[in-house]
CSV table of C-alpha atoms in Angstrom, one decimal:
chain,number,residue,atom,x,y,z
Z,70,MET,CA,-101.6,105.1,-245.1
Z,71,ILE,CA,-100.3,104.2,-248.5
Z,72,LYS,CA,-96.6,104.5,-249.2
Z,73,ASN,CA,-96.0,106.3,-252.4
Z,74,MET,CA,-93.0,105.7,-254.6
Z,75,LYS,CA,-90.1,108.0,-253.7
Z,76,TYR,CA,-89.0,109.9,-256.8
Z,77,GLU,CA,-89.5,113.5,-258.0
Z,78,LYS,CA,-91.0,113.1,-261.5
Z,79,TRP,CA,-94.1,111.2,-260.6
Z,80,GLN,CA,-96.0,113.1,-263.3
Z,81,ARG,CA,-93.8,111.6,-266.0
Z,82,GLN,CA,-94.2,108.1,-264.7
Z,83,THR,CA,-98.0,108.6,-264.4
Z,84,ALA,CA,-98.1,109.9,-268.0
Z,85,LEU,CA,-96.2,106.8,-269.3
Z,86,PHE,CA,-98.4,104.4,-267.4
Z,87,LEU,CA,-101.7,106.1,-268.5
Z,88,GLY,CA,-100.3,106.3,-272.0
Z,89,SER,CA,-99.5,102.6,-272.2
Z,90,GLN,CA,-102.9,101.8,-270.9
Z,91,THR,CA,-104.6,104.1,-273.4
Z,92,ILE,CA,-102.8,102.6,-276.3
Z,93,SER,CA,-103.8,99.1,-275.1
Z,94,LEU,CA,-107.4,100.2,-274.5
Z,95,PHE,CA,-107.7,101.6,-278.0
Z,96,GLY,CA,-106.8,98.4,-279.7
Z,97,SER,CA,-109.0,96.3,-277.4
Z,98,SER,CA,-111.9,98.7,-277.9
Z,99,LEU,CA,-111.7,98.3,-281.7
Z,100,VAL,CA,-112.0,94.5,-281.3
Z,101,GLN,CA,-114.6,94.8,-278.6
Z,102,TYR,CA,-116.9,96.9,-280.8
Z,103,ALA,CA,-116.3,94.9,-283.9
Z,104,ILE,CA,-117.2,91.6,-282.1
Z,105,PHE,CA,-120.2,93.2,-280.3
Z,106,TRP,CA,-121.7,94.8,-283.4
Z,107,TYR,CA,-121.1,91.6,-285.5
Z,108,LEU,CA,-123.1,89.6,-282.9
Z,109,THR,CA,-125.8,92.3,-282.6
Z,110,LEU,CA,-126.3,92.8,-286.4
Z,111,GLU,CA,-125.9,89.2,-287.4
Z,112,THR,CA,-128.3,87.7,-284.8
Z,113,GLN,CA,-130.4,90.5,-283.2
Z,114,SER,CA,-130.9,88.0,-280.4
Z,115,GLY,CA,-131.2,88.8,-276.7
Z,116,VAL,CA,-130.0,85.3,-275.9
Z,117,ILE,CA,-126.8,85.9,-277.9
Z,118,MET,CA,-126.3,89.2,-276.2
Z,119,THR,CA,-126.6,87.4,-272.9
Z,120,LEU,CA,-124.1,84.8,-273.9
Z,121,SER,CA,-121.7,87.6,-275.1
Z,122,THR,CA,-122.0,89.2,-271.7
Z,123,ILE,CA,-121.4,86.0,-269.8
Z,124,PHE,CA,-118.4,85.0,-271.9
Z,125,GLY,CA,-117.0,88.5,-271.7
Z,126,PHE,CA,-117.3,88.9,-267.9
Z,127,LEU,CA,-117.7,85.6,-266.1
Z,128,PRO,CA,-114.0,84.5,-266.6
Z,129,THR,CA,-113.0,87.8,-265.0
Z,130,PHE,CA,-115.1,86.8,-262.0
Z,131,PHE,CA,-113.3,83.5,-261.5
Z,132,ILE,CA,-109.8,84.8,-262.1
Z,133,SER,CA,-110.2,88.0,-260.0
Z,134,PRO,CA,-109.6,86.5,-256.5
Z,135,PHE,CA,-106.5,84.9,-257.7
Z,136,ALA,CA,-105.4,88.0,-259.6
Z,137,GLY,CA,-105.9,90.0,-256.4
Z,138,VAL,CA,-103.5,87.8,-254.5
Z,139,TRP,CA,-101.0,87.9,-257.4
Z,140,ALA,CA,-101.2,91.8,-257.4
Z,141,ASP,CA,-100.2,91.7,-253.7
Z,142,ARG,CA,-97.6,88.9,-254.0
Z,143,TYR,CA,-95.8,89.8,-257.2
Z,144,ASN,CA,-94.6,92.8,-259.3
Z,145,ARG,CA,-97.7,94.6,-260.5
Z,146,LYS,CA,-96.1,96.0,-263.6
Z,147,ARG,CA,-95.2,92.5,-264.8
Z,148,LEU,CA,-98.8,91.3,-264.2
Z,149,ILE,CA,-100.1,94.2,-266.4
Z,150,VAL,CA,-97.7,93.2,-269.1
Z,151,LEU,CA,-98.8,89.6,-268.8
Z,152,SER,CA,-102.4,90.5,-269.2
Z,153,ASP,CA,-101.7,92.6,-272.3
Z,154,GLY,CA,-99.8,89.6,-273.7
Z,155,ILE,CA,-102.7,87.2,-273.1
Z,156,THR,CA,-105.1,89.6,-274.9
Z,157,ALA,CA,-102.8,90.0,-277.9
Z,158,LEU,CA,-102.2,86.3,-278.2
Z,159,SER,CA,-105.9,85.5,-278.2
Z,160,THR,CA,-106.5,88.2,-280.9
Z,161,LEU,CA,-103.7,86.6,-283.0
Z,162,VAL,CA,-105.4,83.2,-282.8
Z,163,LEU,CA,-108.7,84.8,-283.8
Z,164,VAL,CA,-107.0,86.4,-286.9
Z,165,LEU,CA,-105.6,83.1,-288.0
Z,166,LEU,CA,-109.0,81.4,-287.6
Z,167,PHE,CA,-110.8,84.1,-289.6
Z,168,LEU,CA,-108.2,83.9,-292.3
Z,169,ALA,CA,-108.9,80.1,-292.4
Z,170,GLY,CA,-112.6,80.8,-292.9
Z,171,GLN,CA,-113.7,79.9,-289.3
Z,172,ARG,CA,-116.2,82.6,-288.3
Z,173,SER,CA,-118.4,80.8,-285.9
Z,174,ILE,CA,-120.1,82.8,-283.2
Z,175,TRP,CA,-118.7,80.4,-280.6
Z,176,ILE,CA,-115.2,81.3,-281.7
Z,177,LEU,CA,-115.9,84.9,-281.0
Z,178,LEU,CA,-117.4,84.1,-277.7
Z,179,ALA,CA,-114.4,81.9,-276.7
Z,180,THR,CA,-112.1,84.8,-277.7
Z,181,SER,CA,-114.1,87.1,-275.5
Z,182,ALA,CA,-113.7,84.7,-272.6
Z,183,ILE,CA,-109.9,84.6,-273.0
Z,184,ARG,CA,-109.7,88.4,-273.2
Z,185,ALA,CA,-111.8,88.5,-270.0
Z,186,VAL,CA,-109.1,86.4,-268.3
Z,187,GLY,CA,-106.5,89.0,-269.3
Z,188,ALA,CA,-108.8,91.8,-268.0
Z,189,GLY,CA,-109.3,90.0,-264.7
Z,190,ILE,CA,-105.5,89.8,-264.2
Z,191,GLN,CA,-105.0,93.4,-265.1
Z,192,MET,CA,-107.7,95.2,-263.2
Z,193,PRO,CA,-106.5,94.5,-259.6
Z,194,ALA,CA,-103.0,95.3,-260.6
Z,195,VAL,CA,-103.9,98.6,-262.2
Z,196,GLY,CA,-106.0,99.7,-259.2
Z,197,ALA,CA,-103.2,98.8,-256.8
Z,198,ILE,CA,-100.2,100.2,-258.8
Z,199,LEU,CA,-101.5,103.8,-259.1
Z,200,PRO,CA,-100.9,104.6,-255.4
Z,201,GLN,CA,-97.3,103.5,-255.9
Z,202,ILE,CA,-96.9,106.2,-258.6
Z,203,VAL,CA,-99.4,109.0,-257.7
Z,204,PRO,CA,-99.2,111.0,-254.4
Z,205,GLU,CA,-102.3,110.4,-252.3
Z,206,LYS,CA,-103.6,114.0,-252.6
Z,207,GLU,CA,-103.6,113.7,-256.4
Z,208,LEU,CA,-105.4,110.3,-256.6
Z,209,THR,CA,-108.9,111.7,-257.2
Z,210,ARG,CA,-107.6,114.1,-259.9
Z,211,ILE,CA,-105.6,111.4,-261.7
Z,212,ASN,CA,-108.5,108.8,-261.4
Z,213,GLY,CA,-110.8,111.4,-262.9
Z,214,LEU,CA,-108.3,112.3,-265.6
Z,215,ASN,CA,-107.8,108.7,-266.4
Z,216,GLY,CA,-111.6,108.3,-266.8
Z,217,SER,CA,-111.6,111.2,-269.3
Z,218,ILE,CA,-108.7,109.7,-271.3
Z,219,GLN,CA,-110.5,106.3,-271.4
Z,220,ALA,CA,-113.6,108.1,-272.5
Z,221,VAL,CA,-111.7,109.8,-275.4
Z,222,VAL,CA,-110.6,106.4,-276.5
Z,223,MET,CA,-114.2,105.1,-276.2
Z,224,LEU,CA,-115.3,108.1,-278.3
Z,225,VAL,CA,-112.8,107.6,-281.1
Z,226,SER,CA,-112.9,103.8,-281.1
Z,227,PRO,CA,-116.5,103.3,-282.2
Z,228,MET,CA,-116.2,105.8,-285.0
Z,229,ILE,CA,-113.0,104.2,-286.3
Z,230,SER,CA,-114.4,100.7,-285.7
Z,231,GLY,CA,-117.6,101.6,-287.4
Z,232,ALA,CA,-115.8,102.8,-290.5
Z,233,LEU,CA,-113.5,99.8,-290.5
Z,234,TYR,CA,-116.4,97.4,-290.0
Z,235,GLN,CA,-118.0,98.8,-293.2
Z,236,PHE,CA,-114.9,98.7,-295.4
Z,237,ALA,CA,-112.3,96.5,-293.9
Z,238,PRO,CA,-112.2,92.7,-293.1
Z,239,MET,CA,-112.7,91.7,-289.5
Z,240,GLU,CA,-109.2,90.2,-289.4
Z,241,GLY,CA,-107.7,93.6,-290.3
Z,242,ILE,CA,-109.5,95.2,-287.3
Z,243,PHE,CA,-108.1,92.5,-285.1
Z,244,MET,CA,-104.6,93.1,-286.2
Z,245,ILE,CA,-104.7,96.7,-284.9
Z,246,ASP,CA,-105.2,95.2,-281.4
Z,247,ILE,CA,-102.0,93.1,-281.7
Z,248,VAL,CA,-99.9,96.2,-282.7
Z,249,THR,CA,-101.3,98.4,-280.0
Z,250,ALA,CA,-100.7,95.7,-277.4
Z,251,ALA,CA,-97.1,95.4,-278.5
Z,252,LEU,CA,-96.6,99.1,-278.1
Z,253,ALA,CA,-98.2,99.2,-274.7
Z,254,ILE,CA,-96.0,96.3,-273.5
Z,255,ALA,CA,-92.9,98.1,-274.9
Z,256,ILE,CA,-93.6,101.2,-272.9
Z,257,MET,CA,-94.3,99.3,-269.7
Z,258,VAL,CA,-91.1,97.2,-270.0
Z,259,PHE,CA,-88.6,99.7,-271.3
Z,260,LEU,CA,-89.8,103.2,-270.0
Z,261,LEU,CA,-91.9,102.8,-266.9
Z,262,LYS,CA,-90.0,102.5,-263.7
Z,263,VAL,CA,-92.1,101.2,-260.7
Z,264,PRO,CA,-90.2,99.5,-257.9
Z,265,THR,CA,-91.7,96.3,-256.6
Z,266,HIS,CA,-93.9,97.0,-253.6
Z,267,GLU,CA,-92.9,96.0,-250.2
Z,268,LYS,CA,-94.9,92.8,-249.8
Z,269,ALA,CA,-93.9,91.5,-253.2
Z,270,SER,CA,-90.2,92.0,-252.4
Z,271,GLN,CA,-90.4,89.9,-249.3
Z,272,GLU,CA,-90.4,86.1,-249.0
Z,273,GLN,CA,-93.9,84.8,-249.1
Z,274,VAL,CA,-94.6,82.7,-246.0
Z,275,SER,CA,-98.2,82.0,-246.8
Z,276,ASN,CA,-99.8,80.1,-249.7
Z,277,TYR,CA,-102.3,81.5,-252.2
Z,278,LEU,CA,-105.4,80.2,-250.4
Z,279,GLN,CA,-104.2,81.7,-247.1
Z,280,ASP,CA,-103.6,85.0,-248.7
Z,281,MET,CA,-107.0,84.9,-250.4
Z,282,LYS,CA,-108.6,84.1,-247.0
Z,283,LEU,CA,-106.8,86.9,-245.4
Z,284,GLY,CA,-108.1,89.3,-248.1
Z,285,PHE,CA,-111.7,88.2,-247.6
Z,286,ARG,CA,-111.2,88.5,-243.8
Z,287,TYR,CA,-109.8,92.0,-244.2
Z,288,ILE,CA,-113.0,93.0,-246.2
Z,289,GLN,CA,-115.2,91.2,-243.6
Z,290,ASN,CA,-113.6,93.2,-240.8
Z,291,HIS,CA,-114.1,96.6,-242.6
Z,292,ALA,CA,-117.9,97.3,-242.7
Z,293,PHE,CA,-117.6,100.2,-245.1
Z,294,ILE,CA,-116.0,98.0,-247.8
Z,295,LYS,CA,-118.7,95.4,-247.4
Z,296,ARG,CA,-121.4,98.0,-247.7
Z,297,LEU,CA,-119.8,99.7,-250.6
Z,298,PHE,CA,-119.5,96.4,-252.5
Z,299,LEU,CA,-123.1,95.6,-251.6
Z,300,TYR,CA,-124.4,98.8,-253.2
Z,301,PHE,CA,-122.1,98.3,-256.2
Z,302,SER,CA,-123.4,94.8,-256.7
Z,303,LEU,CA,-127.0,96.1,-256.7
Z,304,ALA,CA,-126.1,99.0,-259.1
Z,305,PHE,CA,-124.2,96.8,-261.5
Z,306,PHE,CA,-127.0,94.2,-261.6
Z,307,MET,CA,-129.6,96.8,-262.4
Z,308,ALA,CA,-127.4,98.6,-264.9
Z,309,ALA,CA,-127.3,95.5,-267.2
Z,310,PRO,CA,-130.0,96.8,-269.5
Z,311,VAL,CA,-128.6,100.2,-270.2
Z,312,SER,CA,-125.1,98.7,-270.5
Z,313,PHE,CA,-125.8,95.8,-272.8
Z,314,LEU,CA,-129.3,96.0,-274.2
Z,315,SER,CA,-129.2,99.6,-275.5
Z,316,PRO,CA,-127.7,98.6,-278.9
Z,317,LEU,CA,-130.4,96.0,-279.3
Z,318,GLN,CA,-133.1,98.4,-278.2
Z,319,VAL,CA,-131.8,100.9,-280.8
Z,320,ALA,CA,-131.7,98.3,-283.5
Z,321,ARG,CA,-135.2,97.2,-282.8
Z,322,SER,CA,-136.9,100.5,-282.1
Z,323,PHE,CA,-135.0,103.1,-284.1
Z,324,GLY,CA,-133.3,101.1,-286.9
Z,325,ASP,CA,-130.4,98.7,-287.3
Z,326,ASP,CA,-128.0,101.2,-289.0
Z,327,VAL,CA,-124.4,101.0,-287.9
Z,328,TRP,CA,-124.4,104.8,-287.5
Z,329,ARG,CA,-127.1,104.6,-284.8
Z,330,LEU,CA,-125.1,102.1,-282.8
Z,331,THR,CA,-122.0,104.3,-283.3
Z,332,ALA,CA,-124.0,107.3,-282.2
Z,333,ILE,CA,-125.0,105.9,-278.8
Z,334,GLU,CA,-121.4,105.0,-278.1
Z,335,ILE,CA,-120.2,108.4,-279.1
Z,336,ALA,CA,-122.8,110.1,-276.9
Z,337,PHE,CA,-121.8,108.0,-273.9
Z,338,SER,CA,-118.1,108.7,-274.5
Z,339,ILE,CA,-118.6,112.4,-274.8
Z,340,GLY,CA,-120.5,112.3,-271.6
Z,341,MET,CA,-117.7,110.4,-269.9
Z,342,ILE,CA,-115.1,112.8,-271.2
Z,343,GLY,CA,-117.0,115.7,-269.7
Z,344,GLY,CA,-117.6,113.8,-266.5
Z,345,GLY,CA,-114.0,112.8,-266.1
Z,346,LEU,CA,-112.8,116.4,-266.6
Z,347,TRP,CA,-115.5,117.6,-264.2
Z,348,ILE,CA,-114.5,115.3,-261.4
Z,349,ALA,CA,-110.8,116.0,-262.0
Z,350,SER,CA,-111.2,119.7,-261.6
Z,351,TRP,CA,-114.0,119.7,-259.0
Z,352,GLY,CA,-113.1,116.7,-256.9
Z,353,GLY,CA,-116.7,115.7,-256.1
Z,354,PHE,CA,-118.7,116.4,-253.0
Z,355,LYS,CA,-116.8,116.6,-249.7
Z,356,ASN,CA,-118.2,113.2,-248.7
Z,357,ARG,CA,-117.3,110.7,-251.5
Z,358,ILE,CA,-120.5,108.7,-250.8
Z,359,HIS,CA,-122.6,111.7,-251.8
Z,360,SER,CA,-120.8,111.6,-255.2
Z,361,ILE,CA,-121.3,107.9,-255.6
Z,362,ALA,CA,-125.0,108.0,-254.6
Z,363,PHE,CA,-125.7,111.0,-256.8
Z,364,ALA,CA,-124.2,109.1,-259.8
Z,365,ILE,CA,-126.2,106.0,-259.2
Z,366,GLY,CA,-129.4,108.0,-258.8
Z,367,ALA,CA,-128.8,110.1,-261.9
Z,368,MET,CA,-128.0,107.0,-263.9
Z,369,GLY,CA,-131.3,105.5,-262.8
Z,370,LEU,CA,-133.2,108.6,-263.8
Z,371,CYS,CA,-131.6,108.6,-267.2
Z,372,THR,CA,-132.2,104.9,-267.7
Z,373,PHE,CA,-135.9,105.3,-266.8
Z,374,GLY,CA,-136.1,108.1,-269.4
Z,375,MET,CA,-134.5,105.9,-272.1
Z,376,GLY,CA,-137.3,103.5,-271.5
Z,377,VAL,CA,-140.2,105.9,-271.9
Z,378,ILE,CA,-138.8,108.5,-274.4
Z,379,PRO,CA,-139.6,107.5,-278.0
Z,380,ASN,CA,-137.4,110.1,-279.7
Z,381,PHE,CA,-133.9,108.9,-280.8
Z,382,TRP,CA,-132.2,112.2,-280.3
Z,383,ILE,CA,-133.5,112.6,-276.7
Z,384,TYR,CA,-132.4,109.0,-276.2
Z,385,LEU,CA,-128.9,110.0,-277.3
Z,386,PHE,CA,-128.9,112.9,-274.9
Z,387,LEU,CA,-129.9,110.7,-272.0
Z,388,MET,CA,-127.1,108.2,-272.9
Z,389,GLY,CA,-124.7,111.1,-272.8
Z,390,LEU,CA,-125.9,112.0,-269.3
Z,391,VAL,CA,-125.3,108.4,-268.2
Z,392,GLY,CA,-121.8,108.8,-269.4
Z,393,LEU,CA,-121.4,112.1,-267.6
Z,394,VAL,CA,-122.2,110.7,-264.2
Z,395,ILE,CA,-120.1,107.5,-264.5
Z,396,PRO,CA,-116.8,109.2,-263.5
Z,397,LEU,CA,-118.6,110.5,-260.4
Z,398,LEU,CA,-119.2,106.9,-259.5
Z,399,ASN,CA,-115.8,105.4,-260.5
Z,400,ALA,CA,-113.2,108.0,-259.4
Z,401,PRO,CA,-114.5,108.7,-255.9
Z,402,SER,CA,-115.0,105.0,-255.2
Z,403,MET,CA,-111.6,104.0,-256.4
Z,404,THR,CA,-110.0,106.9,-254.5
Z,405,LEU,CA,-111.9,105.9,-251.4
Z,406,LEU,CA,-110.4,102.4,-251.5
Z,407,GLN,CA,-106.9,103.6,-252.4
Z,408,GLU,CA,-107.0,105.9,-249.4
Z,409,LYS,CA,-108.5,103.6,-246.8
Z,410,VAL,CA,-107.2,100.2,-247.7
Z,411,GLU,CA,-103.7,99.1,-246.5
Z,412,GLU,CA,-101.2,98.7,-249.4
Z,413,ASP,CA,-100.6,95.0,-248.7
Z,414,PHE,CA,-104.3,94.3,-249.2
Z,415,LEU,CA,-105.0,96.7,-252.2
Z,416,GLY,CA,-104.7,94.0,-254.8
Z,417,ARG,CA,-107.0,91.6,-253.0
Z,418,VAL,CA,-109.6,94.3,-252.4
Z,419,PHE,CA,-109.5,95.4,-256.0
Z,420,GLY,CA,-109.7,91.7,-257.0
Z,421,VAL,CA,-113.0,91.4,-255.1
Z,422,GLN,CA,-114.2,94.7,-256.7
Z,423,SER,CA,-113.4,93.1,-260.1
Z,424,MET,CA,-115.5,90.0,-259.1
Z,425,VAL,CA,-118.4,92.3,-258.3
Z,426,ALA,CA,-118.1,94.2,-261.5
Z,427,SER,CA,-117.6,91.1,-263.6
Z,428,SER,CA,-120.4,89.0,-262.1
Z,429,MET,CA,-123.3,91.2,-261.4
Z,430,MET,CA,-123.9,92.5,-264.9
Z,431,PRO,CA,-123.9,88.9,-266.4
Z,432,LEU,CA,-126.2,87.8,-263.6
Z,433,GLY,CA,-128.4,90.8,-264.6
Z,434,MET,CA,-128.3,89.7,-268.2
Z,435,LEU,CA,-129.3,86.2,-267.3
Z,436,ILE,CA,-132.6,87.8,-266.4
Z,437,PHE,CA,-132.9,90.8,-268.6
Z,438,GLY,CA,-131.4,89.2,-271.7
Z,439,PRO,CA,-134.0,86.4,-272.2
Z,440,LEU,CA,-136.7,88.9,-271.1
Z,441,ALA,CA,-135.6,91.1,-274.0
Z,442,ASP,CA,-136.9,88.4,-276.4
Z,443,ARG,CA,-140.2,88.3,-274.6
Z,444,MET,CA,-141.1,91.9,-273.9
Z,445,ALA,CA,-140.1,95.4,-275.0
Z,446,ILE,CA,-136.7,96.5,-273.9
Z,447,GLU,CA,-138.2,99.9,-273.0
Z,448,ILE,CA,-140.0,98.2,-270.1
Z,449,LEU,CA,-136.8,96.7,-268.8
Z,450,MET,CA,-135.1,100.1,-269.0
Z,451,ALA,CA,-137.8,101.8,-267.0
Z,452,VAL,CA,-137.9,99.1,-264.3
Z,453,SER,CA,-134.2,99.0,-263.9
Z,454,GLY,CA,-134.0,102.8,-263.8
Z,455,VAL,CA,-136.5,102.9,-260.9
Z,456,PHE,CA,-134.5,100.3,-258.9
Z,457,LEU,CA,-131.2,102.2,-259.5
Z,458,MET,CA,-132.8,105.3,-257.9
Z,459,VAL,CA,-133.9,103.1,-255.0
Z,460,VAL,CA,-130.3,101.9,-254.5
Z,461,ALA,CA,-129.1,105.5,-254.5
Z,462,PHE,CA,-131.7,106.5,-251.9
Z,463,PHE,CA,-130.5,103.8,-249.5
Z,464,ALA,CA,-126.8,104.4,-250.2
Z,465,ILE,CA,-127.0,108.1,-249.3
Z,466,ARG,CA,-128.7,107.3,-246.0
Z,467,ASP,CA,-126.2,104.5,-245.0
Z,468,ARG,CA,-124.3,105.8,-241.9
Z,469,VAL,CA,-121.4,103.4,-242.2
Z,470,LEU,CA,-120.7,104.6,-245.7
Z,471,LEU,CA,-121.2,108.2,-244.9
Z,472,GLU,CA,-118.7,108.0,-242.0
Z,473,ALA,CA,-116.1,106.3,-244.3
Z,474,GLY,CA,-116.7,108.8,-247.0
Z,475,LYS,CA,-115.9,111.8,-244.9
Z,476,PRO,CA,-113.0,113.9,-246.3
Z,477,GLU,CA,-109.4,113.7,-245.2
Z,478,PRO,CA,-108.0,116.9,-243.9
Z,479,SER,CA,-106.3,117.6,-247.2
Z,480,ASP,CA,-109.4,117.0,-249.3
Z,481,THR,CA,-110.7,120.2,-251.0
Z,482,GLY,CA,-114.0,119.0,-252.7
Z,483,LYS,CA,-116.9,121.3,-252.4
Z,484,GLU,CA,-120.5,120.6,-251.6
């Protein structure tokens, strides 16, 4: 279905692309952790955590439908470069403000919002460009491998960021992001060769709104995409506590030491590294929906455990298990869309997926965040964990999804 780029050394191009994204992610992660920990330790407020989530995700929601259209109409490589440039520029402004003595929480929140715009532009383009580089039969393996690479970055980033947070000024941490963004842009511009996809090379006869409507109509006419996005929406909504309130829970219940906050990020990252390698070598269940439902259910069980287990080391273990199953959710779902969606609509479909990912967690935090200042976060963890398991139960029984998730003849995953 998807026309892959015609050249022999796709492995080299894939390595260059993943390398550039890894470098960019490393710098962004250092800034992300520094800002998040600064807000957590300085305020210890559920309301501030909610605002941080909203400012960090809501702009992605608003830009994603337009970014999806852009990813289908224009050169996807250039869009990725543009998004890295926006992120680097916002960080540079933040450095200058900090050097001028401006350290308001609102400045940090505004910077998070600008960075979220860059992420919103980038995500549909990244999801749509991979099938141009990677042969279809290799997509699950590469998506899983990419998940492991990102997890390694997420493992290293909090350790380095934690050390820098203790001994270096915030503006010094921010400068690293500017340097890594420049390196990533250089690799994309000078080394990566990805021809413009077919639709982008043609004269555009429709306007943005028409293309956007066609994208939504495409999703409307494909029941499995609607169902997949529905379950994703429910899962993302109920995953808000484990995703954003765990640092606050640790600070309140186990101690506000930086090493504890670092430890939960490391445990999660180690789990994701293992999960990414697992899905890359195994491929997941034959039916991709089984992998997705299993991941949601396992995440729910672990989240419930994090709400009822009072021991910090068991808490860390459960956080690691959450990380382990995340690639079993991400890689099969991304591969399913890359395989089933026509190339001309990939950007817009991934744009809607970005809308789902960027809106449901903030919506969840609108409820769970304020509640975290009124009741124990352990209760919120337990309740959300139960609901995640319910979502998994209905997903694995959905006939439309199960039919779409059936393997292609070339798939080799094992039950």
